[in-house]
CSV table of C-alpha atoms and ligand atoms in Angstrom, one decimal:
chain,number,residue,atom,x,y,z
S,1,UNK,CA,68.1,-0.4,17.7
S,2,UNK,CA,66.6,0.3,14.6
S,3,UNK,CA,65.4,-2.4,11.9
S,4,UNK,CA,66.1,-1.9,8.6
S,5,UNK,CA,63.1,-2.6,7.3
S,6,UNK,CA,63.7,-4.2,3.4
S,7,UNK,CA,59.9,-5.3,3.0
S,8,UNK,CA,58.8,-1.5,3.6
S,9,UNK,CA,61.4,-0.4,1.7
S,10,UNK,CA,60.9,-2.2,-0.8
S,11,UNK,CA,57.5,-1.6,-1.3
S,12,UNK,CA,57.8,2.3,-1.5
S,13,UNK,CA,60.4,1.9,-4.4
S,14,UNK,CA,58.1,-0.3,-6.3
S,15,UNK,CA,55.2,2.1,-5.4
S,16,UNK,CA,57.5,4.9,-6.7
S,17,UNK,CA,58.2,2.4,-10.1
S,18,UNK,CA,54.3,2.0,-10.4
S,19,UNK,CA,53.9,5.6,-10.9
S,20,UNK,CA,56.6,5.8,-13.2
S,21,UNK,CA,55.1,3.3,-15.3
S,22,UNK,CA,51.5,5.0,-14.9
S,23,UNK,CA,53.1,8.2,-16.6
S,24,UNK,CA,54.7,6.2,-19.0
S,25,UNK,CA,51.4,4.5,-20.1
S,26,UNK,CA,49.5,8.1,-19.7
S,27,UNK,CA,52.2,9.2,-22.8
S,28,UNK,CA,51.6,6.7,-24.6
S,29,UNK,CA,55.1,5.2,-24.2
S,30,UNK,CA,56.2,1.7,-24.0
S,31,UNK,CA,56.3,0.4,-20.7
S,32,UNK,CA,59.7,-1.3,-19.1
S,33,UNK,CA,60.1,-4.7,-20.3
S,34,UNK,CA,61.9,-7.2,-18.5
S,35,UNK,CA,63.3,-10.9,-19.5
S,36,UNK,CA,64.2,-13.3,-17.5
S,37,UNK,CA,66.2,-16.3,-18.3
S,38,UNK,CA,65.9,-19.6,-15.9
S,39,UNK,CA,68.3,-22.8,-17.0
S,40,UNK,CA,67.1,-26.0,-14.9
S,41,UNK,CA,64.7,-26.5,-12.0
S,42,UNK,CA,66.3,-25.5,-8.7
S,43,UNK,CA,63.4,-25.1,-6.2
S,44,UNK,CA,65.5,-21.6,-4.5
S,45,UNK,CA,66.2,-20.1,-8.3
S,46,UNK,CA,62.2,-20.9,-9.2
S,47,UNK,CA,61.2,-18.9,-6.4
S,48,UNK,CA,63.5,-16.2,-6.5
S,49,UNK,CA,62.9,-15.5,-10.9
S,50,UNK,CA,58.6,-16.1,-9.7
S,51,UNK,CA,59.4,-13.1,-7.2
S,52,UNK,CA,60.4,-11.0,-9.9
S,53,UNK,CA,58.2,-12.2,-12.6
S,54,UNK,CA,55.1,-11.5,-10.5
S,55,UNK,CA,56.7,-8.3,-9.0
S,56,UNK,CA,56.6,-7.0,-12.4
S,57,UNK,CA,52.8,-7.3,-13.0
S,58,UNK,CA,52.4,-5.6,-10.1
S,59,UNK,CA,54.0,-2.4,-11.0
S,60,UNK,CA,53.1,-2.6,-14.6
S,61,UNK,CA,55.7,-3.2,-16.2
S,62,UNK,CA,56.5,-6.4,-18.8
S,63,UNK,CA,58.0,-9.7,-18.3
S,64,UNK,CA,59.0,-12.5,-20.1
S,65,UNK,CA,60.1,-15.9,-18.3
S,66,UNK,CA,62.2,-17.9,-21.1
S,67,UNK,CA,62.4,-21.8,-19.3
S,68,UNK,CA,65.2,-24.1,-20.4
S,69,UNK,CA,65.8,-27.3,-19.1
S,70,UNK,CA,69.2,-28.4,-16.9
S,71,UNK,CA,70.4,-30.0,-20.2
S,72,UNK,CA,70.8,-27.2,-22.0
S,73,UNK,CA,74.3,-26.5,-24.2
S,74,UNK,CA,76.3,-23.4,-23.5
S,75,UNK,CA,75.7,-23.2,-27.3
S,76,UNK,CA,71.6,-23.1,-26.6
S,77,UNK,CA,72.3,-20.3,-24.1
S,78,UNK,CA,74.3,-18.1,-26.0
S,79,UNK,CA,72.0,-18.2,-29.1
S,80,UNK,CA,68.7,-17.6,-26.5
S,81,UNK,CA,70.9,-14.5,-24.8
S,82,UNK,CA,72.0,-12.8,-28.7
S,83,UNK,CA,68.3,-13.1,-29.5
S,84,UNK,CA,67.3,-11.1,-26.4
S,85,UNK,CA,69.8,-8.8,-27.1
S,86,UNK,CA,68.6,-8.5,-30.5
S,87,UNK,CA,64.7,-8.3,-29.8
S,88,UNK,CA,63.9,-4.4,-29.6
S,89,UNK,CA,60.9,-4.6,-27.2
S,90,UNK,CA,63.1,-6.4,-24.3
S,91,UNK,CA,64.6,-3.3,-22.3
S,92,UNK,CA,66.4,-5.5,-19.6
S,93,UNK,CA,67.6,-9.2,-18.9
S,94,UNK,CA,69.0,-11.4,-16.3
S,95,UNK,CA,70.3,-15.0,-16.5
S,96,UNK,CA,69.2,-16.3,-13.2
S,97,UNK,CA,72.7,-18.0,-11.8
S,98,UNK,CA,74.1,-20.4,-10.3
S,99,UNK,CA,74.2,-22.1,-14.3
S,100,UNK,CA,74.5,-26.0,-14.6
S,101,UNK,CA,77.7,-27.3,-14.5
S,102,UNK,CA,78.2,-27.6,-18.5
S,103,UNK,CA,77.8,-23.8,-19.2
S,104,UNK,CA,80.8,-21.8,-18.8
S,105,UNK,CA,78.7,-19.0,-16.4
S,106,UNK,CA,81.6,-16.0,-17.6
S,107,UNK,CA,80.7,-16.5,-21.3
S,108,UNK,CA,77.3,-16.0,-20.4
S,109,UNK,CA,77.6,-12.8,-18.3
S,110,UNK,CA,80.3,-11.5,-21.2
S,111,UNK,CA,77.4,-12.3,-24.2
S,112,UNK,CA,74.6,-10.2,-22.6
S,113,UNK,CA,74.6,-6.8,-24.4
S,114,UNK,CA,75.9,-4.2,-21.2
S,115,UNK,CA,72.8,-1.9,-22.2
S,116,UNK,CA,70.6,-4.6,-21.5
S,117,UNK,CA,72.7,-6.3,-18.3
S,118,UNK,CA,70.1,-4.6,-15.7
S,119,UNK,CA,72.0,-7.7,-12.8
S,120,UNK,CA,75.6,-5.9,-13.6
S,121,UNK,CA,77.4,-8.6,-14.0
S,122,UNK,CA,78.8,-7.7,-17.2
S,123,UNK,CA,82.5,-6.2,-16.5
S,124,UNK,CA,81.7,-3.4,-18.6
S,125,UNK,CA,79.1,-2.6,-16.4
S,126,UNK,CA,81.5,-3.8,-12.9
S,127,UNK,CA,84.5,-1.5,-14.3
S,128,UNK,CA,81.9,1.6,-15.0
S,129,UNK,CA,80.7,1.2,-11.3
S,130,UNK,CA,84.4,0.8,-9.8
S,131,UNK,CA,85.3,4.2,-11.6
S,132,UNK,CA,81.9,5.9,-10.5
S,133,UNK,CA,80.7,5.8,-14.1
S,134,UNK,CA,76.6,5.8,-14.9
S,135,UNK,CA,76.1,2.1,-15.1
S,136,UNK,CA,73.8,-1.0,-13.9
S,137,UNK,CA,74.8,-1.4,-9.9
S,138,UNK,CA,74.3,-5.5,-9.1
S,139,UNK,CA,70.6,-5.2,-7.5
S,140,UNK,CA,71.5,-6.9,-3.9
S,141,UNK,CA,74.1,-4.2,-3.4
S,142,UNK,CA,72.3,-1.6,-4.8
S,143,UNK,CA,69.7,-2.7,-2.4
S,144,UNK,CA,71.9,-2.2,0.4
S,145,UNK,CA,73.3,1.4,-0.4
S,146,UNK,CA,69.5,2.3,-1.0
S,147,UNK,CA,68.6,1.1,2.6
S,148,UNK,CA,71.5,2.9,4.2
S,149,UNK,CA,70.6,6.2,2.6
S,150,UNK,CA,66.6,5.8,3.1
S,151,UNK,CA,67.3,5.3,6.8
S,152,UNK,CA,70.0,8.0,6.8
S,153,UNK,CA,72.7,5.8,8.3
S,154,UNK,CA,76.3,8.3,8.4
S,155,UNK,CA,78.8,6.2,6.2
S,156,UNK,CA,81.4,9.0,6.0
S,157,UNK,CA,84.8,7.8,7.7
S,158,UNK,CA,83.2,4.6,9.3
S,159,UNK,CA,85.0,1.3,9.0
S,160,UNK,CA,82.7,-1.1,6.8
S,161,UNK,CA,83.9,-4.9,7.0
S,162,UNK,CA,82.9,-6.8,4.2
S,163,UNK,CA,82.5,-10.8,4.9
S,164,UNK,CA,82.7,-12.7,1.7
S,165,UNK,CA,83.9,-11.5,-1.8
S,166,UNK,CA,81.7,-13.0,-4.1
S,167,UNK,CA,81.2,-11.2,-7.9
S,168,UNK,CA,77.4,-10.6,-7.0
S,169,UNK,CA,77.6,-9.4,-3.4
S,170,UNK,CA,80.2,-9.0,-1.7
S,171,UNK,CA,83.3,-8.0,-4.3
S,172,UNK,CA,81.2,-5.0,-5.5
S,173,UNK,CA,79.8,-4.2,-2.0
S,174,UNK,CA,83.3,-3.2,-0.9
S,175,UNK,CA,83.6,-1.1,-3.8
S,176,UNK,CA,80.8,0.8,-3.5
S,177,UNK,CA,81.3,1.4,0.5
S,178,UNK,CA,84.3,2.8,-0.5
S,179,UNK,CA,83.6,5.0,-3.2
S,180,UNK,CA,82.8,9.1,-3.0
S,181,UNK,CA,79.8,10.6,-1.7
S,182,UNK,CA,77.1,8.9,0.2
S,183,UNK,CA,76.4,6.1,1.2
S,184,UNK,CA,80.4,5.7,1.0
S,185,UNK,CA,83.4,7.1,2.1
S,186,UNK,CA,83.8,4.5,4.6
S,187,UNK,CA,87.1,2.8,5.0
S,188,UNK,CA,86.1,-0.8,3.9
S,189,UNK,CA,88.5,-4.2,4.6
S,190,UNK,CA,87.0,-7.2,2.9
S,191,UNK,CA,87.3,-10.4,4.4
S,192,UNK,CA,87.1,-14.0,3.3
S,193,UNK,CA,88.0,-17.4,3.7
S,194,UNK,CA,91.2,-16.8,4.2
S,195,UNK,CA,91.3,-13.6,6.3
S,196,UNK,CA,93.4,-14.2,9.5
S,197,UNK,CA,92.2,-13.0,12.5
S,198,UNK,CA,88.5,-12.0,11.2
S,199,UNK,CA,86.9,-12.3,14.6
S,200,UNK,CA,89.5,-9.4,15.4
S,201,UNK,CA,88.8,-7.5,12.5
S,202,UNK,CA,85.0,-7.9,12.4
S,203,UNK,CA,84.8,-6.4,16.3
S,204,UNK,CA,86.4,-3.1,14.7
S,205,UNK,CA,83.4,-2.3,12.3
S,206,UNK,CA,81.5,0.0,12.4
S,207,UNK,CA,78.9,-1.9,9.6
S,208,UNK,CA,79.2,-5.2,8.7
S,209,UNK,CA,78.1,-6.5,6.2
S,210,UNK,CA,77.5,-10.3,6.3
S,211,UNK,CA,77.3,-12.3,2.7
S,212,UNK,CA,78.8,-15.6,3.8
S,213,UNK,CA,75.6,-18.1,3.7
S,214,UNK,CA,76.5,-19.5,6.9
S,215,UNK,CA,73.6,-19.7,9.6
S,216,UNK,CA,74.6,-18.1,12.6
S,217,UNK,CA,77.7,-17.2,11.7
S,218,UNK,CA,78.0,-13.2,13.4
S,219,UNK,CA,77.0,-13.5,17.4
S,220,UNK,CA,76.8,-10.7,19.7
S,221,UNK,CA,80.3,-11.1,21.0
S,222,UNK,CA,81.9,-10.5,17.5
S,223,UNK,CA,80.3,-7.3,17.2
S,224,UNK,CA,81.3,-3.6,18.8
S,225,UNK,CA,78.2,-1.6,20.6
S,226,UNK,CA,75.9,0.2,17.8
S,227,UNK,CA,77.2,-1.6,14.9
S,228,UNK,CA,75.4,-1.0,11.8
S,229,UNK,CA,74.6,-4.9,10.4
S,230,UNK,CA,73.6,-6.0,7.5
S,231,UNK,CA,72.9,-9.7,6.8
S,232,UNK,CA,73.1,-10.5,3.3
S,233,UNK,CA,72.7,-14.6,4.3
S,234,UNK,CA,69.6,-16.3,3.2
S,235,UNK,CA,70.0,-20.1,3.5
S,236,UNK,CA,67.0,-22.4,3.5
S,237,UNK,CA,67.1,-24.7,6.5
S,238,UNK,CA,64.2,-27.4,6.8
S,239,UNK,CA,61.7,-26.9,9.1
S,240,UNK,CA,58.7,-29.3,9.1
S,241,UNK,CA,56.7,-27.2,10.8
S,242,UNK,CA,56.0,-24.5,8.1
S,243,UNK,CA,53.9,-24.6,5.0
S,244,UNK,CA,56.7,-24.9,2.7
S,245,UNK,CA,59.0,-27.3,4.7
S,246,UNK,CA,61.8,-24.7,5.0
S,247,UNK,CA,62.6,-21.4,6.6
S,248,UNK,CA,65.2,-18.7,5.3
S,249,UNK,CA,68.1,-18.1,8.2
S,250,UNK,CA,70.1,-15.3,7.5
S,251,UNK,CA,74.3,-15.2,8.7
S,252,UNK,CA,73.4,-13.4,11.6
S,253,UNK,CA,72.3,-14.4,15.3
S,254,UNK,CA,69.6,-12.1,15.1
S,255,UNK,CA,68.0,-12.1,18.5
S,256,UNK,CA,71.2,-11.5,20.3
S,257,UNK,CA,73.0,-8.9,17.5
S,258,UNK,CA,70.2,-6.9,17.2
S,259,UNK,CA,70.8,-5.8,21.1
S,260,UNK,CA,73.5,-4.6,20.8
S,261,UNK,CA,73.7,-3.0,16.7
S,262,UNK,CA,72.3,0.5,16.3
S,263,UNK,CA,70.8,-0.5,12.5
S,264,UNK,CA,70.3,-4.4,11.5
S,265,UNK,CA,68.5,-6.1,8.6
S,266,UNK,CA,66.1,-9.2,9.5
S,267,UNK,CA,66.3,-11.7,7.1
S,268,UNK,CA,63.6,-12.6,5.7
S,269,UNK,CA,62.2,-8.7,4.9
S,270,UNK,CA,65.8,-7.0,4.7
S,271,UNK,CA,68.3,-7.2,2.1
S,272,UNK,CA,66.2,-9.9,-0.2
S,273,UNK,CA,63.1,-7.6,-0.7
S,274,UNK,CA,65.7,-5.4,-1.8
S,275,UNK,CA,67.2,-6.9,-4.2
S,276,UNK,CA,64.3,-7.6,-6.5
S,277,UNK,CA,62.8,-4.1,-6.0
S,278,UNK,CA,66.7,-2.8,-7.4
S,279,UNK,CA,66.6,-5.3,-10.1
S,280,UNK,CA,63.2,-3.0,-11.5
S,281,UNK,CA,64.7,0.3,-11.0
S,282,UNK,CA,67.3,-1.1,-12.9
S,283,UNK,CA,65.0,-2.2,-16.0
S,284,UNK,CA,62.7,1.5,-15.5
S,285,UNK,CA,66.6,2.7,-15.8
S,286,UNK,CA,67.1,0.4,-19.0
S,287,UNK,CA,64.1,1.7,-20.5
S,288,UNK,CA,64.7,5.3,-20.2
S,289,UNK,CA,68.3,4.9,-21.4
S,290,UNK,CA,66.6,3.0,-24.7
S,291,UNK,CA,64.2,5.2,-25.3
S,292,UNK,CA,66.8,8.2,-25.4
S,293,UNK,CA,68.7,6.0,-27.5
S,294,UNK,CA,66.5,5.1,-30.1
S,295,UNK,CA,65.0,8.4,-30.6
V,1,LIG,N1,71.2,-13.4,-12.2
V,1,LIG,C1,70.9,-13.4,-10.9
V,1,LIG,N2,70.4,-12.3,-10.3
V,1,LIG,C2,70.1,-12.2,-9.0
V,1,LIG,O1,69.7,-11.2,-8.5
V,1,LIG,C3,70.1,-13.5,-8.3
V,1,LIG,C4,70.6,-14.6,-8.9
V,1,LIG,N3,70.9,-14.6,-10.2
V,1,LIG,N4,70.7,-15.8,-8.3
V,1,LIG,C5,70.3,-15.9,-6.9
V,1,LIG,C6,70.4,-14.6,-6.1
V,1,LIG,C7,69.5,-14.6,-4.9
V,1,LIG,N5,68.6,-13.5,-5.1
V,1,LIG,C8,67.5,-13.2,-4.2
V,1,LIG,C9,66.5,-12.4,-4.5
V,1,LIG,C10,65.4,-12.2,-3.7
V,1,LIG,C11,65.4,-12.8,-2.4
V,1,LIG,C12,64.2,-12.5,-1.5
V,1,LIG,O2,63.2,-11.9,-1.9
V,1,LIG,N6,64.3,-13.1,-0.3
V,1,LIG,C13,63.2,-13.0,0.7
V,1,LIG,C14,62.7,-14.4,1.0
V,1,LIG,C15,62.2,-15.2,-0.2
V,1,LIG,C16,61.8,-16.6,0.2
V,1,LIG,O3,60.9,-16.7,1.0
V,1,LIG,O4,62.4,-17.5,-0.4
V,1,LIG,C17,63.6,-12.3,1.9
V,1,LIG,O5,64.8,-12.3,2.2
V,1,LIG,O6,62.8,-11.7,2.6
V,1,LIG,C18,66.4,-13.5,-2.1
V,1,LIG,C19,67.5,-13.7,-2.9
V,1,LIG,C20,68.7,-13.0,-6.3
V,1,LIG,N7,69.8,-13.5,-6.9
């Protein structure tokens, strides 16, 4: 078994970024600039949008962190998002999600400008990825596909089973297994809540990939011998004993899966490291398709 290592990973892409940037500043050019827009104070969504904020300063590039509080009007949003799309020095910006209850969250993704939608949630940017198009890929999938191909895992004419078809994770994941080339051609079946027989289904994968956010939910018994798994879960279950009175569990029984898998993602130090080091290739992406643009 090998582990998937996402913190490694991760750090050699934003090493790779950092010398981007360095080269950029040796130029003279503007560096990436990134925006990040947070609406309430849910501890997870504080943590995740500090994680990205400080990763920025540590590769060089920009960042602006634009606070609003939980009572904001979808009204207040949309004006905040057209002024970032409007402001010339902002290269790339994300709209941390889940949004309050009030704001209607597809308006949002629809108002950011698709130059600037470095997340790829906009369905410009979904519809250029599903028809292999040059486009934003959503960061946590993006992640994944990185992973795969840094560790040379053979996709070609492998089953991939997706669990879960969420719009961030697991909807586009089962695209992109799916696609041509590498990481992809893989025959993909995505599953969800209403899948019949997924126990069945999951013990004829080849890679699974888990992004369900249910602790525990993939033993050893659901899973064939030298599976590839990926575990896109990261709930936070309280645990008194740590510093911050909670841990990160992942959807996976990891102990007991990762006898038996060929490839597997911990969790924490897989798939979430991943996603914020995609997020700022992304934004260096943004900024070299603005610059070419402006000029
Ligand atoms: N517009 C938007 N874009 C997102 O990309 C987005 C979002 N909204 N909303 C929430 C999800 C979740 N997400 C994570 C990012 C990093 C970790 C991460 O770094 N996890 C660490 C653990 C972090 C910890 O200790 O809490 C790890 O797995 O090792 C996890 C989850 C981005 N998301």
């Amino acid at each position: 078994m090998e582990i998937l290592d996402g913190k490694k990973v991760s750090n050699d892409i934003k090493d790779e970024i950092a010398a981007e940037v360095l080269k950029m500043k040796e130029r003279g050019e503007k560096v990436p600039h990134l925006a990040a827009v947070l609406v309430g104070n849910d501890g997870a969504s504080l943590t995740y949008v500090g994680s990205k904020v400080r990763a920025c300063e540590r590769i060089g590039f920009e960042s602006t962190l634009v606070k609003m509080p939980s009572t904001t009007s979808e009204i207040e949003l949309l004006a905040k998002i057209k002024e970032l799309n409007e402001n010339d020095d902002i290269d790339g910006f994300i709209v941390q999600l889940p949004l309050p209850p009030q704001i209607d969250t597809q308006k949002v993704l629809l108002a950011v400008d698709p130059d600037k939608d470095v997340d790829g949630f906009h369905p410009m940017n979904f519809g250029k990825m599903a028809l292999d198009m040059s486009t934003f890929i959503p960061a946590t999938p993006f992640g994944i596909l990185e992973l795969l191909e840094r560790y040379n895992v053979d996709t070609k004419g492998k089953h991939t089973v997706v669990i879960g078809r969420s719009h961030i994770v697991g909807r586009p994941m089962s695209i992109l297994m799916g696609r041509k080339g590498w990481p992809g051609n893989s025959t993909v079946t995505l599953t969800h809540s209403h899948t019949k027989n997924i126990t069945q289904i999951i013990s004829q994968a080849d890679i699974v990939i888990s992004a369900l956010g249910v602790p525990n939910f993939l033993k050893a018994e659901m899973v064939k011998d030298d599976a590839v798994v990926i575990d896109v879960g990261i709930t936070r279950v309280t645990d008194e004993s740590r510093p911050k009175g909670y841990k990160i569990v992942g959807d996976v029984d990891f102990d007991n899966v990762s006898k038996k898998a060929s490839f597997i993602t911990p969790v924490p130090g897989g798939v979430g490291p991943m996603t914020i080091a995609m997020l700022l290739k992304n934004t260096l992406l943004a900024r070299e398709r603005h610059r070419s643009s402006s000029k």
